[in-house]
Tab-separated table of C-alpha atoms in Angstrom:
chain	number	residue	atom	x	y	z
A	140	MET	CA	123.065	-204.073	20.645
A	141	PHE	CA	124.443	-200.506	19.809
A	142	LEU	CA	127.488	-202.871	17.568
A	143	LEU	CA	124.373	-203.323	14.410
A	144	PRO	CA	124.350	-199.740	14.077
A	145	ILE	CA	127.713	-198.451	14.227
A	146	LEU	CA	128.493	-202.228	11.705
A	147	ILE	CA	125.781	-200.663	9.551
A	148	PHE	CA	126.547	-197.415	8.842
A	149	PHE	CA	129.928	-198.233	8.403
A	150	ILE	CA	129.385	-200.425	5.807
A	151	LEU	CA	126.840	-197.719	4.091
A	152	ALA	CA	129.398	-195.663	4.303
A	153	PHE	CA	132.373	-198.192	2.637
A	154	ALA	CA	129.312	-198.694	-0.146
A	155	LEU	CA	128.353	-195.625	-1.087
A	156	THR	CA	132.091	-194.737	-1.267
A	157	TYR	CA	132.299	-197.395	-4.086
A	158	PHE	CA	129.582	-195.841	-5.876
A	159	MET	CA	131.237	-191.995	-5.835
A	160	ARG	CA	134.424	-193.368	-6.819
A	161	ALA	CA	132.537	-195.095	-9.910
A	162	TYR	CA	130.921	-191.556	-10.052
A	163	ALA	CA	133.822	-189.637	-10.178
A	164	LEU	CA	135.527	-191.298	-12.229
A	165	LYS	CA	132.473	-191.296	-14.792
A	166	LYS	CA	132.451	-187.674	-14.620
A	167	ASN	CA	135.851	-186.902	-14.871
A	168	ILE	CA	136.223	-185.339	-11.435
A	169	ILE	CA	139.275	-186.012	-11.341
A	170	ASP	CA	142.557	-184.299	-8.924
A	171	ASN	CA	145.444	-183.823	-10.897
A	172	PRO	CA	148.752	-183.376	-9.232
A	173	ASN	CA	150.486	-180.269	-9.541
A	174	GLU	CA	153.683	-178.193	-7.863
A	175	ARG	CA	151.715	-177.959	-4.665
A	176	SER	CA	150.344	-181.141	-4.586
A	177	SER	CA	150.978	-183.773	-2.209
A	178	HIS	CA	150.370	-186.623	-4.645
A	179	SER	CA	151.456	-187.916	-7.976
A	180	VAL	CA	149.103	-189.723	-9.198
A	181	PRO	CA	145.653	-188.487	-10.769
A	182	THR	CA	142.910	-189.642	-8.230
A	183	PRO	CA	139.101	-189.296	-8.191
A	184	ARG	CA	137.813	-186.857	-5.569
A	185	GLY	CA	134.657	-186.290	-3.269
A	186	GLY	CA	134.538	-189.789	-1.577
A	187	GLY	CA	134.009	-188.045	1.376
A	188	VAL	CA	129.962	-187.573	0.287
A	189	ALA	CA	129.602	-190.758	0.935
A	190	VAL	CA	130.603	-189.976	4.967
A	191	VAL	CA	128.418	-187.268	4.786
A	192	CYS	CA	125.051	-188.794	3.449
A	193	SER	CA	125.940	-191.967	6.290
A	194	TYR	CA	125.980	-189.683	8.935
A	195	LEU	CA	122.854	-187.166	8.271
A	196	LEU	CA	121.050	-190.586	7.863
A	197	ALA	CA	122.508	-192.174	11.118
A	198	LEU	CA	121.437	-188.567	13.107
A	199	THR	CA	117.968	-188.618	11.440
A	200	GLY	CA	117.446	-192.818	12.492
A	201	LEU	CA	118.723	-191.286	16.332
A	202	ILE	CA	115.632	-188.552	16.002
A	203	TYR	CA	113.216	-191.206	14.852
A	204	SER	CA	114.597	-194.033	17.856
A	205	GLN	CA	114.509	-190.994	20.280
A	206	GLN	CA	118.084	-191.307	21.605
A	207	LEU	CA	118.892	-188.112	20.527
A	208	PRO	CA	116.973	-184.224	21.155
A	209	VAL	CA	115.721	-183.517	18.144
A	210	HIS	CA	116.946	-180.556	18.755
A	211	THR	CA	120.361	-181.193	18.596
A	212	SER	CA	119.771	-183.820	15.837
A	213	LEU	CA	118.334	-181.186	13.489
A	214	THR	CA	121.372	-178.139	14.123
A	215	LEU	CA	124.021	-181.256	13.218
A	216	ILE	CA	122.203	-182.047	10.247
A	217	ALA	CA	120.681	-178.620	8.772
A	218	ALA	CA	124.227	-177.036	9.252
A	219	GLY	CA	126.231	-180.248	7.977
A	220	PHE	CA	123.941	-180.390	5.057
A	221	VAL	CA	124.348	-176.783	3.833
A	222	ILE	CA	128.456	-177.146	4.257
A	223	ALA	CA	128.383	-180.439	2.835
A	224	LEU	CA	126.703	-178.948	-0.610
A	225	LEU	CA	128.561	-176.152	-0.851
A	226	GLY	CA	131.978	-178.227	-0.502
A	227	PHE	CA	130.162	-180.388	-2.916
A	228	LEU	CA	129.776	-177.624	-5.150
A	229	ASP	CA	132.782	-176.608	-5.088
A	230	ASP	CA	134.191	-179.625	-6.292
A	231	HIS	CA	132.306	-179.738	-9.252
A	232	GLY	CA	133.367	-176.117	-9.916
A	233	HIS	CA	135.077	-173.126	-8.073
A	234	ILE	CA	132.864	-171.247	-6.179
A	235	ASN	CA	134.288	-167.521	-5.026
A	236	SER	CA	136.292	-167.931	-1.621
A	237	MET	CA	134.678	-164.114	-0.410
A	238	LEU	CA	131.358	-166.088	-1.163
A	239	ARG	CA	132.602	-169.563	0.267
A	240	LEU	CA	133.520	-167.537	3.752
A	241	ALA	CA	130.511	-165.519	4.236
A	242	ILE	CA	128.278	-169.002	3.855
A	243	HIS	CA	130.804	-170.242	6.624
A	244	PHE	CA	130.012	-167.058	8.512
A	245	LEU	CA	125.997	-167.368	8.078
A	246	VAL	CA	126.446	-171.006	9.026
A	247	ALA	CA	128.583	-170.538	12.138
A	248	ILE	CA	126.092	-167.722	13.212
A	249	GLY	CA	123.092	-170.242	12.917
A	250	VAL	CA	124.584	-172.790	14.787
A	251	VAL	CA	125.795	-170.602	18.113
A	252	MET	CA	121.814	-169.412	17.806
A	253	SER	CA	120.566	-172.641	17.561
A	254	LEU	CA	122.584	-173.488	20.350
A	255	GLY	CA	121.403	-170.764	22.497
A	256	GLY	CA	124.369	-168.935	22.771
A	257	PHE	CA	127.622	-168.959	25.394
A	258	ALA	CA	127.006	-165.678	27.106
A	259	GLU	CA	126.980	-167.488	30.151
A	260	VAL	CA	130.536	-169.167	29.824
A	261	THR	CA	133.309	-168.542	32.323
A	262	VAL	CA	136.934	-168.732	31.659
A	263	PHE	CA	140.141	-169.070	34.502
A	264	ASN	CA	137.572	-169.610	37.201
A	265	SER	CA	136.116	-165.914	37.099
A	266	LEU	CA	136.813	-163.927	33.844
A	267	GLU	CA	132.817	-163.863	32.137
A	268	LEU	CA	132.980	-163.407	28.473
A	269	GLY	CA	129.345	-162.925	28.116
A	270	PHE	CA	128.361	-161.801	24.327
A	271	ILE	CA	132.148	-161.911	23.355
A	272	ALA	CA	131.633	-165.607	23.835
A	273	ASN	CA	129.209	-166.377	20.851
A	274	ILE	CA	131.554	-164.235	18.461
A	275	ILE	CA	134.152	-166.582	19.677
A	276	ALA	CA	132.465	-169.711	19.299
A	277	VAL	CA	131.422	-168.595	15.547
A	278	LEU	CA	135.238	-167.824	14.945
A	279	PHE	CA	136.166	-171.192	16.362
A	280	LEU	CA	133.287	-172.734	13.846
A	281	VAL	CA	134.747	-170.934	11.136
A	282	TRP	CA	137.832	-171.513	11.525
A	283	LEU	CA	137.685	-175.110	12.446
A	284	LEU	CA	135.824	-175.466	9.104
A	285	ASN	CA	138.194	-174.127	7.496
A	286	LEU	CA	141.135	-175.499	8.989
A	287	TYR	CA	140.166	-178.764	8.630
A	288	ASN	CA	140.161	-178.230	4.639
A	289	PHE	CA	143.863	-177.315	4.730
A	290	MET	CA	144.720	-180.342	6.701
A	291	ASP	CA	142.662	-182.604	4.231
A	292	GLY	CA	146.125	-183.096	2.163
A	293	ILE	CA	147.908	-186.548	2.523
A	294	ASN	CA	146.040	-190.003	2.772
A	295	GLY	CA	144.157	-191.065	5.886
A	296	ILE	CA	144.851	-187.663	7.583
A	297	ALA	CA	141.677	-186.173	7.872
A	298	SER	CA	139.717	-189.144	8.378
A	299	VAL	CA	141.922	-190.350	11.479
A	300	GLU	CA	141.936	-187.375	12.602
A	301	ALA	CA	138.041	-187.608	13.123
A	302	ILE	CA	138.285	-190.910	14.405
A	303	THR	CA	140.795	-190.951	16.686
A	304	THR	CA	139.118	-187.178	17.985
A	305	THR	CA	135.531	-188.978	18.037
A	306	VAL	CA	136.640	-192.346	20.102
A	307	SER	CA	138.586	-190.382	22.259
A	308	MET	CA	136.017	-188.387	23.178
A	309	ALA	CA	133.064	-190.902	23.229
A	310	ILE	CA	135.551	-192.657	25.800
A	311	LEU	CA	135.930	-189.800	28.030
A	312	TYR	CA	132.080	-189.345	28.000
A	313	ALA	CA	131.621	-192.749	29.170
A	314	ILE	CA	134.245	-192.464	32.179
A	315	LEU	CA	132.406	-189.184	32.825
A	316	ASN	CA	128.699	-190.965	32.508
A	317	THR	CA	128.112	-187.295	30.762
A	318	SER	CA	124.279	-186.368	29.548
A	319	ILE	CA	125.807	-186.161	26.163
A	320	ASN	CA	124.714	-188.861	24.046
A	321	SER	CA	127.765	-190.578	23.012
A	322	ASP	CA	126.477	-192.644	19.686
A	323	ILE	CA	126.717	-189.481	17.984
A	324	LEU	CA	130.478	-190.455	17.837
A	325	TRP	CA	130.488	-193.654	17.517
A	326	LEU	CA	128.470	-193.613	14.631
A	327	LEU	CA	130.950	-190.264	13.168
A	328	ALA	CA	133.633	-192.513	13.442
A	329	ALA	CA	132.140	-195.471	11.665
A	330	CYS	CA	131.352	-193.602	8.670
A	331	VAL	CA	134.599	-191.929	8.735
A	332	PHE	CA	136.165	-195.461	8.511
A	333	GLY	CA	134.202	-196.796	6.126
A	334	PHE	CA	135.480	-193.883	3.723
A	335	LEU	CA	139.216	-194.451	5.032
A	336	LEU	CA	139.759	-198.193	4.035
A	337	TRP	CA	139.545	-196.466	0.561
A	338	ASN	CA	141.769	-193.968	0.862
A	339	PHE	CA	144.555	-195.363	3.679
A	340	PRO	CA	147.508	-196.601	3.086
A	341	LYS	CA	146.747	-195.942	-0.681
A	342	ALA	CA	143.964	-193.393	-1.937
A	343	LYS	CA	141.704	-194.976	-4.268
A	344	ILE	CA	139.357	-191.428	-3.987
A	345	PHE	CA	140.064	-188.485	-2.229
A	346	MET	CA	137.677	-186.727	0.433
A	347	GLY	CA	136.774	-183.733	-1.434
A	348	ASP	CA	135.674	-180.356	-0.025
A	349	ALA	CA	132.449	-181.608	0.533
A	350	CYS	CA	133.516	-183.629	3.766
A	351	SER	CA	136.192	-182.216	5.160
A	352	GLY	CA	134.123	-178.698	5.720
A	353	PHE	CA	131.569	-181.034	6.692
A	354	LEU	CA	133.894	-183.121	9.298
A	355	GLY	CA	135.443	-179.609	10.716
A	356	LEU	CA	131.967	-178.209	11.224
A	357	THR	CA	130.349	-181.449	12.860
A	358	LEU	CA	133.788	-181.450	15.703
A	359	GLY	CA	132.990	-178.490	15.898
A	360	ILE	CA	129.524	-178.013	16.576
A	361	LEU	CA	130.138	-181.279	19.008
A	362	ALA	CA	132.990	-179.411	20.947
A	363	LEU	CA	130.420	-176.411	21.658
A	364	ILE	CA	127.455	-179.241	22.874
A	365	ALA	CA	129.678	-180.097	25.296
A	366	LEU	CA	131.025	-176.868	26.420
A	367	LYS	CA	127.213	-176.530	27.280
A	368	GLU	CA	128.411	-179.208	30.007
A	369	ASN	CA	131.529	-178.030	31.463
A	370	LEU	CA	134.291	-175.913	30.355
A	371	ALA	CA	136.374	-179.371	31.291
A	372	LEU	CA	135.162	-180.870	28.399
A	373	PHE	CA	135.639	-178.784	25.663
A	374	CYS	CA	138.978	-178.135	26.754
A	375	ALA	CA	139.154	-181.855	26.246
A	376	TRP	CA	138.134	-181.620	22.701
A	377	ILE	CA	140.513	-178.995	22.131
A	378	ILE	CA	142.961	-181.133	23.058
A	379	CYS	CA	142.273	-183.770	21.382
A	380	LEU	CA	142.019	-181.521	17.858
A	381	GLY	CA	145.313	-180.452	18.785
A	382	VAL	CA	147.500	-181.595	15.715
A	383	PHE	CA	145.020	-179.993	13.187
A	384	VAL	CA	144.552	-176.769	15.092
A	385	VAL	CA	148.332	-176.637	15.920
A	386	ASP	CA	149.637	-177.208	12.896
A	387	ALA	CA	147.311	-175.386	10.566
A	388	THR	CA	146.943	-172.584	13.299
A	389	TYR	CA	150.827	-172.080	13.136
A	390	THR	CA	151.494	-172.525	9.539
A	391	LEU	CA	148.512	-169.760	8.692
A	392	ILE	CA	150.343	-167.025	11.615
A	393	LYS	CA	153.705	-167.733	9.526
A	394	ARG	CA	152.293	-167.183	6.155
A	395	VAL	CA	150.135	-164.353	6.795
A	396	LEU	CA	153.485	-162.512	8.721
A	397	SER	CA	155.912	-163.591	5.709
A	398	GLY	CA	153.321	-161.503	3.284
A	399	TYR	CA	151.335	-164.311	1.924
A	400	LYS	CA	147.433	-164.414	1.299
A	401	MET	CA	145.319	-166.603	3.557
A	402	TYR	CA	143.857	-168.498	0.616
A	403	ASP	CA	147.124	-169.565	-1.404
A	404	ALA	CA	147.903	-172.798	-2.262
A	405	HIS	CA	151.031	-174.421	-0.649
A	406	ARG	CA	152.486	-177.241	0.658
A	407	SER	CA	153.743	-175.626	3.765
A	408	HIS	CA	152.142	-178.027	6.760
A	409	SER	CA	154.161	-179.702	9.442
A	410	TYR	CA	152.679	-182.872	7.678
A	411	GLN	CA	153.150	-182.024	4.306
A	412	ILE	CA	156.939	-181.411	4.888
A	413	LEU	CA	156.819	-184.522	6.964
A	414	SER	CA	155.476	-186.771	4.031
A	415	ARG	CA	158.364	-185.609	1.685
A	416	LYS	CA	160.831	-186.087	4.436
A	417	TRP	CA	159.578	-189.614	4.828
A	418	GLY	CA	158.840	-190.245	1.654
A	419	SER	CA	155.695	-191.255	2.058
A	420	HIS	CA	152.136	-190.403	3.523
A	421	THR	CA	151.334	-193.749	5.578
A	422	PRO	CA	154.171	-193.090	8.324
A	423	VAL	CA	152.882	-189.131	8.862
A	424	THR	CA	149.334	-190.315	9.122
A	425	LEU	CA	150.214	-193.284	11.893
A	426	ALA	CA	152.189	-190.198	13.875
A	427	VAL	CA	149.556	-188.243	13.825
A	428	ALA	CA	147.289	-191.351	15.344
A	429	ALA	CA	150.101	-192.294	17.553
A	430	ILE	CA	150.062	-188.553	18.754
A	431	ASN	CA	146.257	-188.515	18.914
A	432	LEU	CA	145.860	-191.707	21.385
A	433	LEU	CA	149.238	-191.481	23.207
A	434	TRP	CA	150.185	-187.880	24.054
A	435	LEU	CA	146.513	-186.093	23.736
A	436	LEU	CA	143.942	-188.942	24.901
A	437	PRO	CA	145.375	-189.008	28.415
A	438	LEU	CA	146.269	-185.519	28.739
A	439	ALA	CA	142.263	-184.991	27.588
A	440	TYR	CA	141.857	-187.926	30.430
A	441	TYR	CA	143.536	-186.084	33.120
A	442	THR	CA	141.876	-182.593	32.237
A	443	VAL	CA	138.307	-183.959	32.485
A	444	THR	CA	138.829	-186.334	35.831
A	445	GLN	CA	140.800	-183.761	38.210
A	446	PRO	CA	139.576	-180.846	39.995
A	447	LEU	CA	141.466	-178.856	38.220
A	448	ALA	CA	141.077	-174.878	38.764
A	449	TYR	CA	142.155	-173.895	35.010
A	450	PRO	CA	141.237	-177.005	32.706
A	451	GLU	CA	142.718	-174.306	30.245
A	452	PHE	CA	146.031	-174.726	31.120
A	453	MET	CA	145.986	-177.993	30.224
A	454	VAL	CA	145.715	-176.962	26.373
A	455	LEU	CA	148.638	-175.112	26.408
A	456	VAL	CA	150.786	-178.120	27.863
A	457	ALA	CA	149.371	-180.524	24.868
A	458	TYR	CA	150.179	-177.834	22.587
A	459	LEU	CA	153.550	-176.987	23.156
A	460	PRO	CA	155.104	-179.782	21.760
A	461	LEU	CA	153.111	-179.369	18.774
A	462	ILE	CA	153.985	-175.632	18.316
A	463	LEU	CA	158.157	-176.883	18.939
A	464	ILE	CA	157.782	-179.349	16.356
A	465	ALA	CA	155.913	-176.879	13.857
A	466	MET	CA	158.861	-174.667	14.654
A	467	LYS	CA	161.413	-177.321	14.217
A	468	LEU	CA	160.115	-177.995	11.012
A	469	LYS	CA	159.445	-174.625	9.620
A	470	ALA	CA	156.311	-174.493	9.048
A	471	GLY	CA	154.733	-171.812	6.801
A	472	HIS	CA	158.214	-170.904	5.703
A	473	PRO	CA	158.169	-170.478	1.773
A	474	ASP	CA	161.276	-173.036	1.329
A	475	ALA	CA	160.122	-175.354	3.602
C-alpha cells in the first residue's frame, strides 16, 4: 500500500516542477551561461522548489499518520525549510556569502542539538570523541550542504546522487530491519525523481540553490539519524555519498592549496572535466549512477552486514578509487 503515497508525491513533484518552470520564465529567473558554466543555453532555474514543497508535505503526512516520530520529522522540516528559503532568496537575488554560511552553521548547530548530540559516539572501536563529535557533526552538515551546491552543475547529477543514495540506504534498512523508518527515504527519492524528468537528459529547468542545499542538509540529517543507530550504518551513508564527497572535497583542497578562494567560481570538478571531455552531461550522470549502484552500494552492504572491527576502514576502501580518478583528471587544477 505504500506504493500509493510514493506515486502521489512523484506526480506532485512532477506537476509542481511544471509550475515552477512557468513561474521562472514569467519572472525571468534564468541561468545564463558564462565562461564558468557547464551549459550553453539560457535555462530557467529554481525547479527544485517542487522537491522541497513535495517532501515537506510528505513529512507532514508521516507525522499525521504517526509513521514517523514527530521530533524527527520536525527537525527535518524546520531545518530544511530554513535552508530552502535561504537558497530561494539567493536564487532571486545575491545573499552575502558570509551571512549565508553563518546561517548554515546556526541551522547545523540547531539540528545537532535537536538530535540530542553525539558525545556518546565511539570510533575505531574504542576512541570516545565526547563533545568533539558534536563539532564534527556540525561541520559535516555544513560541508555536505555546501558541497551539494558545488556538485549541482550538470544535468541530472544532483538528482541521481540523491535518488541512488536514498534507495541504496532504504534497501539496507530493509535488509537490516532497522528501527529507522525507511519511508522517509523512499518518499525523498520519489519527489526528486519527479523533478529529474524535467532536468535529465536535457534540462528544461535547473534545480537551483533552494533545492541543492536542501538535499545536502536533508541527506546529512538522515545520516546523523543513522549514526544514532550505529556507526556502521553511518559509514554506509558516507560510502553511498562518496562520489560527491570525494569530488567536492578533493577539488576544494586542491584549489585552496593553489591559492584560490573557497567560493571562487570554477569548472574544475571531476564531473565537469569529464562532461567536457565526453562532450555531454548524460554519460557523466549515468557513470555516477553506475558507480553508486555497482561499487558503493555493495561496499555499504558489506559494511553493515559484516561484524567489522573498524567499519571506518570501508570508507577508505570505497573512496580510494574515487580519489585516484580525481587525481587522474586533475580536479581542482586551474588548467583542467
